[in-house]
PDB file of C-alpha atoms in Angstrom:
ATOM      1  CA  MET A  24     -51.449 -15.498  24.499  1.00  0.00           C
ATOM      2  CA  GLY A  25     -52.135 -12.567  22.333  1.00  0.00           C
ATOM      3  CA  LYS A  26     -50.649  -9.856  24.886  1.00  0.00           C
ATOM      4  CA  ILE A  27     -47.472 -12.432  24.728  1.00  0.00           C
ATOM      5  CA  LYS A  28     -47.382 -12.192  21.098  1.00  0.00           C
ATOM      6  CA  SER A  29     -48.041  -8.338  21.011  1.00  0.00           C
ATOM      7  CA  ALA A  30     -44.826  -7.920  23.471  1.00  0.00           C
ATOM      8  CA  ILE A  31     -42.862 -10.412  21.003  1.00  0.00           C
ATOM      9  CA  ASN A  32     -44.031  -8.348  17.845  1.00  0.00           C
ATOM     10  CA  ILE A  33     -42.730  -5.329  20.166  1.00  0.00           C
ATOM     11  CA  GLN A  34     -39.474  -6.407  21.018  1.00  0.00           C
ATOM     12  CA  THR A  35     -38.621  -7.561  17.304  1.00  0.00           C
ATOM     13  CA  SER A  36     -40.048  -4.107  16.064  1.00  0.00           C
ATOM     14  CA  VAL A  37     -37.454  -2.596  18.751  1.00  0.00           C
ATOM     15  CA  GLY A  38     -34.450  -4.860  17.695  1.00  0.00           C
ATOM     16  CA  PHE A  39     -34.912  -4.421  13.957  1.00  0.00           C
ATOM     17  CA  LEU A  40     -35.202  -0.360  14.478  1.00  0.00           C
ATOM     18  CA  GLU A  41     -32.012  -0.311  16.812  1.00  0.00           C
ATOM     19  CA  GLY A  42     -30.389  -2.554  14.279  1.00  0.00           C
ATOM     20  CA  CYS A  43     -31.335   0.055  11.307  1.00  0.00           C
ATOM     21  CA  ARG A  44     -30.408   2.656  13.594  1.00  0.00           C
ATOM     22  CA  MET A  45     -26.618   0.606  14.106  1.00  0.00           C
ATOM     23  CA  ALA A  46     -26.324   0.193  10.372  1.00  0.00           C
ATOM     24  CA  GLU A  47     -27.094   3.862   9.674  1.00  0.00           C
ATOM     25  CA  HIS A  48     -24.509   4.891  12.146  1.00  0.00           C
ATOM     26  CA  ASN A  49     -21.789   2.662  10.918  1.00  0.00           C
ATOM     27  CA  ARG A  50     -22.361   3.620   7.145  1.00  0.00           C
ATOM     28  CA  HIS A  51     -21.883   7.565   8.629  1.00  0.00           C
ATOM     29  CA  TRP A  52     -19.091   6.355  10.123  1.00  0.00           C
ATOM     30  CA  LEU A  53     -17.338   4.633   7.572  1.00  0.00           C
ATOM     31  CA  ALA A  54     -18.430   7.978   5.348  1.00  0.00           C
ATOM     32  CA  THR A  55     -16.852   9.964   7.306  1.00  0.00           C
ATOM     33  CA  HIS A  56     -13.807   7.675   8.078  1.00  0.00           C
ATOM     34  CA  HIS A  57     -13.152   7.797   4.009  1.00  0.00           C
ATOM     35  CA  GLN A  58     -13.977  11.209   3.199  1.00  0.00           C
ATOM     36  CA  LEU A  59     -11.082  12.637   5.642  1.00  0.00           C
ATOM     37  CA  GLN A  60      -8.625  10.285   3.719  1.00  0.00           C
ATOM     38  CA  THR A  61     -10.139  11.773   0.566  1.00  0.00           C
ATOM     39  CA  ILE A  62      -9.573  15.218   1.508  1.00  0.00           C
ATOM     40  CA  THR A  63      -6.013  14.381   3.067  1.00  0.00           C
ATOM     41  CA  PHE A  64      -4.964  12.751  -0.272  1.00  0.00           C
ATOM     42  CA  HIS A  65      -5.705  15.984  -2.443  1.00  0.00           C
ATOM     43  CA  LEU A  66      -4.181  17.929   0.171  1.00  0.00           C
ATOM     44  CA  LEU A  67      -0.825  15.962   0.256  1.00  0.00           C
ATOM     45  CA  LYS A  68      -0.542  16.921  -3.485  1.00  0.00           C
ATOM     46  CA  THR A  69       0.017  21.012  -2.639  1.00  0.00           C
ATOM     47  CA  THR A  70       0.533  20.554   0.974  1.00  0.00           C
ATOM     48  CA  ALA A  71       3.359  19.020   3.351  1.00  0.00           C
ATOM     49  CA  PRO A  72       1.738  16.406   5.917  1.00  0.00           C
ATOM     50  CA  GLU A  73       3.237  18.526   8.796  1.00  0.00           C
ATOM     51  CA  ALA A  74       1.601  21.285   7.528  1.00  0.00           C
ATOM     52  CA  ILE A  75      -1.861  19.991   7.468  1.00  0.00           C
ATOM     53  CA  THR A  76      -4.121  20.888  10.404  1.00  0.00           C
ATOM     54  CA  VAL A  77      -7.201  19.521  12.121  1.00  0.00           C
ATOM     55  CA  SER A  78      -9.200  23.024  11.821  1.00  0.00           C
ATOM     56  CA  GLN A  79      -8.601  22.638   8.085  1.00  0.00           C
ATOM     57  CA  LEU A  80      -9.584  18.955   7.952  1.00  0.00           C
ATOM     58  CA  CYS A  81     -12.666  19.276  10.102  1.00  0.00           C
ATOM     59  CA  ALA A  82     -13.283  22.657   7.759  1.00  0.00           C
ATOM     60  CA  ALA A  83     -13.637  20.872   4.600  1.00  0.00           C
ATOM     61  CA  ALA A  84     -15.106  17.418   5.721  1.00  0.00           C
ATOM     62  CA  HIS A  85     -17.760  19.892   7.769  1.00  0.00           C
ATOM     63  CA  ILE A  86     -17.149  17.995  11.185  1.00  0.00           C
ATOM     64  CA  ASN A  87     -16.320  19.475  14.563  1.00  0.00           C
ATOM     65  CA  ARG A  88     -12.857  18.143  16.250  1.00  0.00           C
ATOM     66  CA  SER A  89     -14.414  15.245  18.567  1.00  0.00           C
ATOM     67  CA  THR A  90     -15.426  13.830  15.476  1.00  0.00           C
ATOM     68  CA  PHE A  91     -12.221  13.471  13.618  1.00  0.00           C
ATOM     69  CA  TYR A  92     -10.536  12.537  16.976  1.00  0.00           C
ATOM     70  CA  ALA A  93     -13.281   9.616  17.383  1.00  0.00           C
ATOM     71  CA  HIS A  94     -11.608   8.645  13.663  1.00  0.00           C
ATOM     72  CA  TYR A  95      -7.778   9.278  14.239  1.00  0.00           C
ATOM     73  CA  GLN A  96      -5.193   9.806  16.797  1.00  0.00           C
ATOM     74  CA  ASP A  97      -3.833  13.252  14.686  1.00  0.00           C
ATOM     75  CA  VAL A  98      -3.130  14.363  11.425  1.00  0.00           C
ATOM     76  CA  PHE A  99      -0.076  12.160  11.107  1.00  0.00           C
ATOM     77  CA  ASP A 100      -2.303   8.875  12.071  1.00  0.00           C
ATOM     78  CA  LEU A 101      -4.522  10.031   8.924  1.00  0.00           C
ATOM     79  CA  VAL A 102      -1.862  10.634   6.659  1.00  0.00           C
ATOM     80  CA  ASP A 103      -0.323   7.044   7.657  1.00  0.00           C
ATOM     81  CA  GLN A 104      -3.320   5.318   6.722  1.00  0.00           C
ATOM     82  CA  THR A 105      -4.421   7.590   3.776  1.00  0.00           C
ATOM     83  CA  GLN A 106      -0.829   6.698   2.120  1.00  0.00           C
ATOM     84  CA  ALA A 107      -1.628   2.893   3.055  1.00  0.00           C
ATOM     85  CA  SER A 108      -5.010   3.355   1.668  1.00  0.00           C
ATOM     86  CA  LYS A 109      -3.981   4.448  -1.603  1.00  0.00           C
ATOM     87  CA  ARG A 110      -0.835   2.385  -1.815  1.00  0.00           C
ATOM     88  CA  GLN A 111      -3.326  -0.698  -1.471  1.00  0.00           C
ATOM     89  CA  GLU A 112      -5.558   0.518  -4.128  1.00  0.00           C
ATOM     90  CA  LEU A 113      -2.926   1.856  -6.508  1.00  0.00           C
ATOM     91  CA  LEU A 114      -0.969  -1.481  -6.007  1.00  0.00           C
ATOM     92  CA  SER A 115      -4.264  -3.600  -6.643  1.00  0.00           C
ATOM     93  CA  GLU A 116      -4.845  -1.716  -9.819  1.00  0.00           C
ATOM     94  CA  PHE A 117      -1.337  -2.631 -11.245  1.00  0.00           C
ATOM     95  CA  ALA A 118      -2.020  -6.332  -9.816  1.00  0.00           C
ATOM     96  CA  ASP A 119      -4.463  -6.863 -11.630  1.00  0.00           C
ATOM     97  CA  THR A 120      -3.061  -5.475 -14.903  1.00  0.00           C
ATOM     98  CA  ALA A 121      -0.301  -7.174 -14.007  1.00  0.00           C
ATOM     99  CA  LYS A 122      -1.932 -10.643 -13.642  1.00  0.00           C
ATOM    100  CA  PHE A 123      -3.878 -10.087 -16.998  1.00  0.00           C
ATOM    101  CA  GLN A 124      -0.742  -9.338 -19.084  1.00  0.00           C
ATOM    102  CA  HIS A 125       1.416 -12.454 -16.855  1.00  0.00           C
ATOM    103  CA  HIS A 126       3.843 -10.345 -15.455  1.00  0.00           C
ATOM    104  CA  SER A 127       6.297 -11.774 -13.080  1.00  0.00           C
ATOM    105  CA  PHE A 128       7.858  -8.539 -11.963  1.00  0.00           C
ATOM    106  CA  LEU A 129      11.548  -9.004 -11.926  1.00  0.00           C
ATOM    107  CA  ASP A 130      11.506  -9.322 -15.449  1.00  0.00           C
ATOM    108  CA  GLN A 131      12.658  -6.249 -17.589  1.00  0.00           C
ATOM    109  CA  THR A 132       9.338  -6.143 -19.228  1.00  0.00           C
ATOM    110  CA  SER A 133       7.700  -6.362 -15.853  1.00  0.00           C
ATOM    111  CA  LEU A 134       9.649  -3.831 -14.003  1.00  0.00           C
ATOM    112  CA  GLN A 135       9.301  -1.139 -16.700  1.00  0.00           C
ATOM    113  CA  GLU A 136       5.329  -1.814 -16.455  1.00  0.00           C
ATOM    114  CA  PHE A 137       5.467  -1.040 -12.395  1.00  0.00           C
ATOM    115  CA  LEU A 138       8.165   1.617 -12.808  1.00  0.00           C
ATOM    116  CA  LEU A 139       5.714   3.644 -15.557  1.00  0.00           C
ATOM    117  CA  PHE A 140       2.815   3.018 -12.981  1.00  0.00           C
ATOM    118  CA  ILE A 141       4.896   4.827 -10.112  1.00  0.00           C
ATOM    119  CA  ARG A 142       6.308   7.470 -12.550  1.00  0.00           C
ATOM    120  CA  GLN A 143       2.317   7.820 -13.351  1.00  0.00           C
ATOM    121  CA  ASN A 144       1.536   8.364  -9.361  1.00  0.00           C
ATOM    122  CA  GLY A 145       4.766  10.176  -9.314  1.00  0.00           C
ATOM    123  CA  TRP A 146       3.717  12.933  -6.812  1.00  0.00           C
ATOM    124  CA  PHE A 147       2.243  10.214  -4.025  1.00  0.00           C
ATOM    125  CA  TYR A 148       5.285   8.108  -4.267  1.00  0.00           C
ATOM    126  CA  GLN A 149       7.776  10.990  -3.874  1.00  0.00           C
ATOM    127  CA  ILE A 150       5.683  11.354  -0.316  1.00  0.00           C
ATOM    128  CA  VAL A 151       5.777   7.713   0.205  1.00  0.00           C
ATOM    129  CA  LEU A 152       9.667   7.563  -0.414  1.00  0.00           C
ATOM    130  CA  ARG A 153      10.503  10.490   0.993  1.00  0.00           C
ATOM    131  CA  THR A 154      11.353   9.006   4.343  1.00  0.00           C
ATOM    132  CA  ARG A 155      11.004   5.597   4.036  1.00  0.00           C
ATOM    133  CA  ASN A 156      14.154   3.123   5.007  1.00  0.00           C
ATOM    134  CA  ASP A 157      12.179   0.124   4.470  1.00  0.00           C
ATOM    135  CA  PHE A 158      10.302  -1.589   1.442  1.00  0.00           C
ATOM    136  CA  PRO A 159       7.482   0.736   0.133  1.00  0.00           C
ATOM    137  CA  ILE A 160       5.761  -2.198  -1.356  1.00  0.00           C
ATOM    138  CA  GLN A 161       4.626  -4.376   1.587  1.00  0.00           C
ATOM    139  CA  GLU A 162       1.683  -5.488  -0.645  1.00  0.00           C
ATOM    140  CA  GLY A 163       3.848  -7.485  -2.517  1.00  0.00           C
ATOM    141  CA  PHE A 164       6.299  -8.874   0.272  1.00  0.00           C
ATOM    142  CA  ASP A 165       5.313 -12.372   0.054  1.00  0.00           C
ATOM    143  CA  GLN A 166       4.992 -12.693  -3.593  1.00  0.00           C
ATOM    144  CA  LEU A 167       8.313 -11.335  -4.291  1.00  0.00           C
ATOM    145  CA  TYR A 168       9.683 -13.673  -0.877  1.00  0.00           C
ATOM    146  CA  ARG A 169       8.486 -16.642  -3.097  1.00  0.00           C
ATOM    147  CA  LEU A 170       9.736 -15.649  -6.405  1.00  0.00           C
ATOM    148  CA  LEU A 171      13.031 -14.931  -5.240  1.00  0.00           C
ATOM    149  CA  ILE A 172      14.114 -16.791  -1.725  1.00  0.00           C
ATOM    150  CA  VAL A 173      12.352 -19.993  -2.443  1.00  0.00           C
ATOM    151  CA  PRO A 174      13.979 -20.920  -5.507  1.00  0.00           C
ATOM    152  CA  VAL A 175      17.288 -20.347  -3.899  1.00  0.00           C
ATOM    153  CA  LYS A 176      16.525 -22.150  -0.846  1.00  0.00           C
ATOM    154  CA  LYS A 177      15.624 -25.545  -3.001  1.00  0.00           C
ATOM    155  CA  ARG A 178      18.994 -24.964  -4.960  1.00  0.00           C
ATOM    156  CA  HIS A 179      20.871 -24.471  -2.007  1.00  0.00           C
ATOM    157  CA  PRO A 180      19.319 -26.058   0.940  1.00  0.00           C
ATOM    158  CA  GLU A 181      22.226 -25.428   3.009  1.00  0.00           C
ATOM    159  CA  ILE A 182      21.046 -22.033   3.471  1.00  0.00           C
ATOM    160  CA  SER A 183      19.066 -21.349   6.465  1.00  0.00           C
ATOM    161  CA  ASP A 184      15.866 -19.366   6.464  1.00  0.00           C
ATOM    162  CA  ASP A 185      17.234 -16.682   8.395  1.00  0.00           C
ATOM    163  CA  GLU A 186      20.675 -15.999   6.062  1.00  0.00           C
ATOM    164  CA  ALA A 187      18.056 -16.296   3.228  1.00  0.00           C
ATOM    165  CA  LEU A 188      16.164 -13.657   4.773  1.00  0.00           C
ATOM    166  CA  TYR A 189      19.490 -11.593   4.680  1.00  0.00           C
ATOM    167  CA  TYR A 190      19.587 -11.893   0.794  1.00  0.00           C
ATOM    168  CA  PHE A 191      16.150 -10.637   0.637  1.00  0.00           C
ATOM    169  CA  VAL A 192      16.894  -7.718   3.081  1.00  0.00           C
ATOM    170  CA  ALA A 193      19.682  -6.970   0.849  1.00  0.00           C
ATOM    171  CA  PHE A 194      17.191  -6.638  -1.895  1.00  0.00           C
ATOM    172  CA  GLN A 195      14.690  -4.607  -0.178  1.00  0.00           C
ATOM    173  CA  SER A 196      17.433  -2.012   0.552  1.00  0.00           C
ATOM    174  CA  SER A 197      18.827  -1.550  -3.020  1.00  0.00           C
ATOM    175  CA  PHE A 198      15.419  -1.471  -4.765  1.00  0.00           C
ATOM    176  CA  THR A 199      13.936   1.241  -2.080  1.00  0.00           C
ATOM    177  CA  MET A 200      16.608   3.320  -2.345  1.00  0.00           C
ATOM    178  CA  ILE A 201      16.807   3.159  -5.979  1.00  0.00           C
ATOM    179  CA  LEU A 202      13.043   4.158  -6.216  1.00  0.00           C
ATOM    180  CA  ARG A 203      13.815   6.897  -3.553  1.00  0.00           C
ATOM    181  CA  ARG A 204      16.751   8.511  -5.394  1.00  0.00           C
ATOM    182  CA  TRP A 205      14.542   8.255  -9.111  1.00  0.00           C
ATOM    183  CA  SER A 206      11.765  10.233  -7.139  1.00  0.00           C
ATOM    184  CA  GLU A 207      13.827  12.454  -5.963  1.00  0.00           C
ATOM    185  CA  ASN A 208      15.540  13.556  -9.027  1.00  0.00           C
ATOM    186  CA  ASN A 209      11.637  13.675 -10.472  1.00  0.00           C
ATOM    187  CA  TYR A 210      11.917   9.814 -12.336  1.00  0.00           C
ATOM    188  CA  ASP A 211      14.380  11.919 -14.662  1.00  0.00           C
ATOM    189  CA  LEU A 212      15.682   8.471 -15.864  1.00  0.00           C
ATOM    190  CA  ALA A 213      13.589   6.492 -18.363  1.00  0.00           C
ATOM    191  CA  PRO A 214      11.835   3.335 -16.796  1.00  0.00           C
ATOM    192  CA  ASN A 215      13.920   0.612 -18.729  1.00  0.00           C
ATOM    193  CA  LYS A 216      17.031   2.161 -17.251  1.00  0.00           C
ATOM    194  CA  VAL A 217      15.865   1.831 -13.850  1.00  0.00           C
ATOM    195  CA  ALA A 218      14.686  -1.574 -14.439  1.00  0.00           C
ATOM    196  CA  THR A 219      18.092  -2.701 -15.724  1.00  0.00           C
ATOM    197  CA  ILE A 220      19.812  -1.108 -12.621  1.00  0.00           C
ATOM    198  CA  ILE A 221      17.379  -2.768 -10.045  1.00  0.00           C
ATOM    199  CA  ILE A 222      18.297  -6.032 -11.724  1.00  0.00           C
ATOM    200  CA  ASN A 223      21.793  -5.448 -11.922  1.00  0.00           C
ATOM    201  CA  SER A 224      21.487  -4.543  -8.215  1.00  0.00           C
ATOM    202  CA  LEU A 225      20.191  -8.010  -7.045  1.00  0.00           C
ATOM    203  CA  PRO A 226      22.801 -10.139  -4.762  1.00  0.00           C
ATOM    204  CA  TYR A 227      24.935 -12.219  -6.604  1.00  0.00           C
ATOM    205  CA  LEU A 228      23.008 -15.323  -5.609  1.00  0.00           C
ATOM    206  CA  LEU A 229      19.445 -14.016  -6.274  1.00  0.00           C
ATOM    207  CA  HIS A 230      20.615 -12.614  -9.603  1.00  0.00           C
ATOM    208  CA  ALA A 231      22.243 -15.909 -10.429  1.00  0.00           C
ATOM    209  CA  ASN A 232      19.803 -18.244  -9.423  1.00  0.00           C
ATOM    210  CA  LEU A 233      16.913 -15.936 -10.926  1.00  0.00           C
ATOM    211  CA  TYR A 234      18.385 -15.422 -14.274  1.00  0.00           C
ATOM    212  CA  SER A 235      20.220 -18.479 -15.005  1.00  0.00           C
ATOM    213  CA  SER A 236      17.004 -20.963 -14.183  1.00  0.00           C
ATOM    214  CA  ARG A 237      15.447 -18.734 -17.030  1.00  0.00           C
ATOM    215  CA  ALA A 238      18.208 -19.227 -19.612  1.00  0.00           C
ATOM    216  CA  GLN A 239      17.955 -23.200 -19.261  1.00  0.00           C
TER     217      GLN A 239
END
């Protein structure tokens, strides 16, 4: 009986130690994963994505190439994941502020606050917007869809889901291109003017539904 207990205790100890080693490995892996993104984020301030090299990143992170490739396929994969993580982080900060201040996004005040946020992180969004043709703020897609399309569907039940999505795509396209031009011109226009342009560029059906309902 004593031998059985000893064997069980040994197995338990081995399992515990193995669990600790695995947890430590996971912590180290995540730390390296995030460290590479942090290094990349700071490099992007002064270096074009295509000019960043694996050797440069490995030297900065004090890792070898095999460790790098255990985390990312290549530099462009790292840049994409870095941008996505930073976008999520920045948008979460803005969302917390907007929620606290009761912003609804598509009114003049909310848009101005959002555009100020974009300009404050201007260099980063210049990189994000440089090559994008789709909506650069995927984190807000569902909320904006509910804000713009759901009320239209209620007032115009004859419009199919597919047709409604075309209106939303039109909004996405104009919004993205306006932000891109603004960033390319180094955020020259005041945010309140850009907000007005975005509102006025809404497809007629969306604009009429959004602002006529607020006027009632």
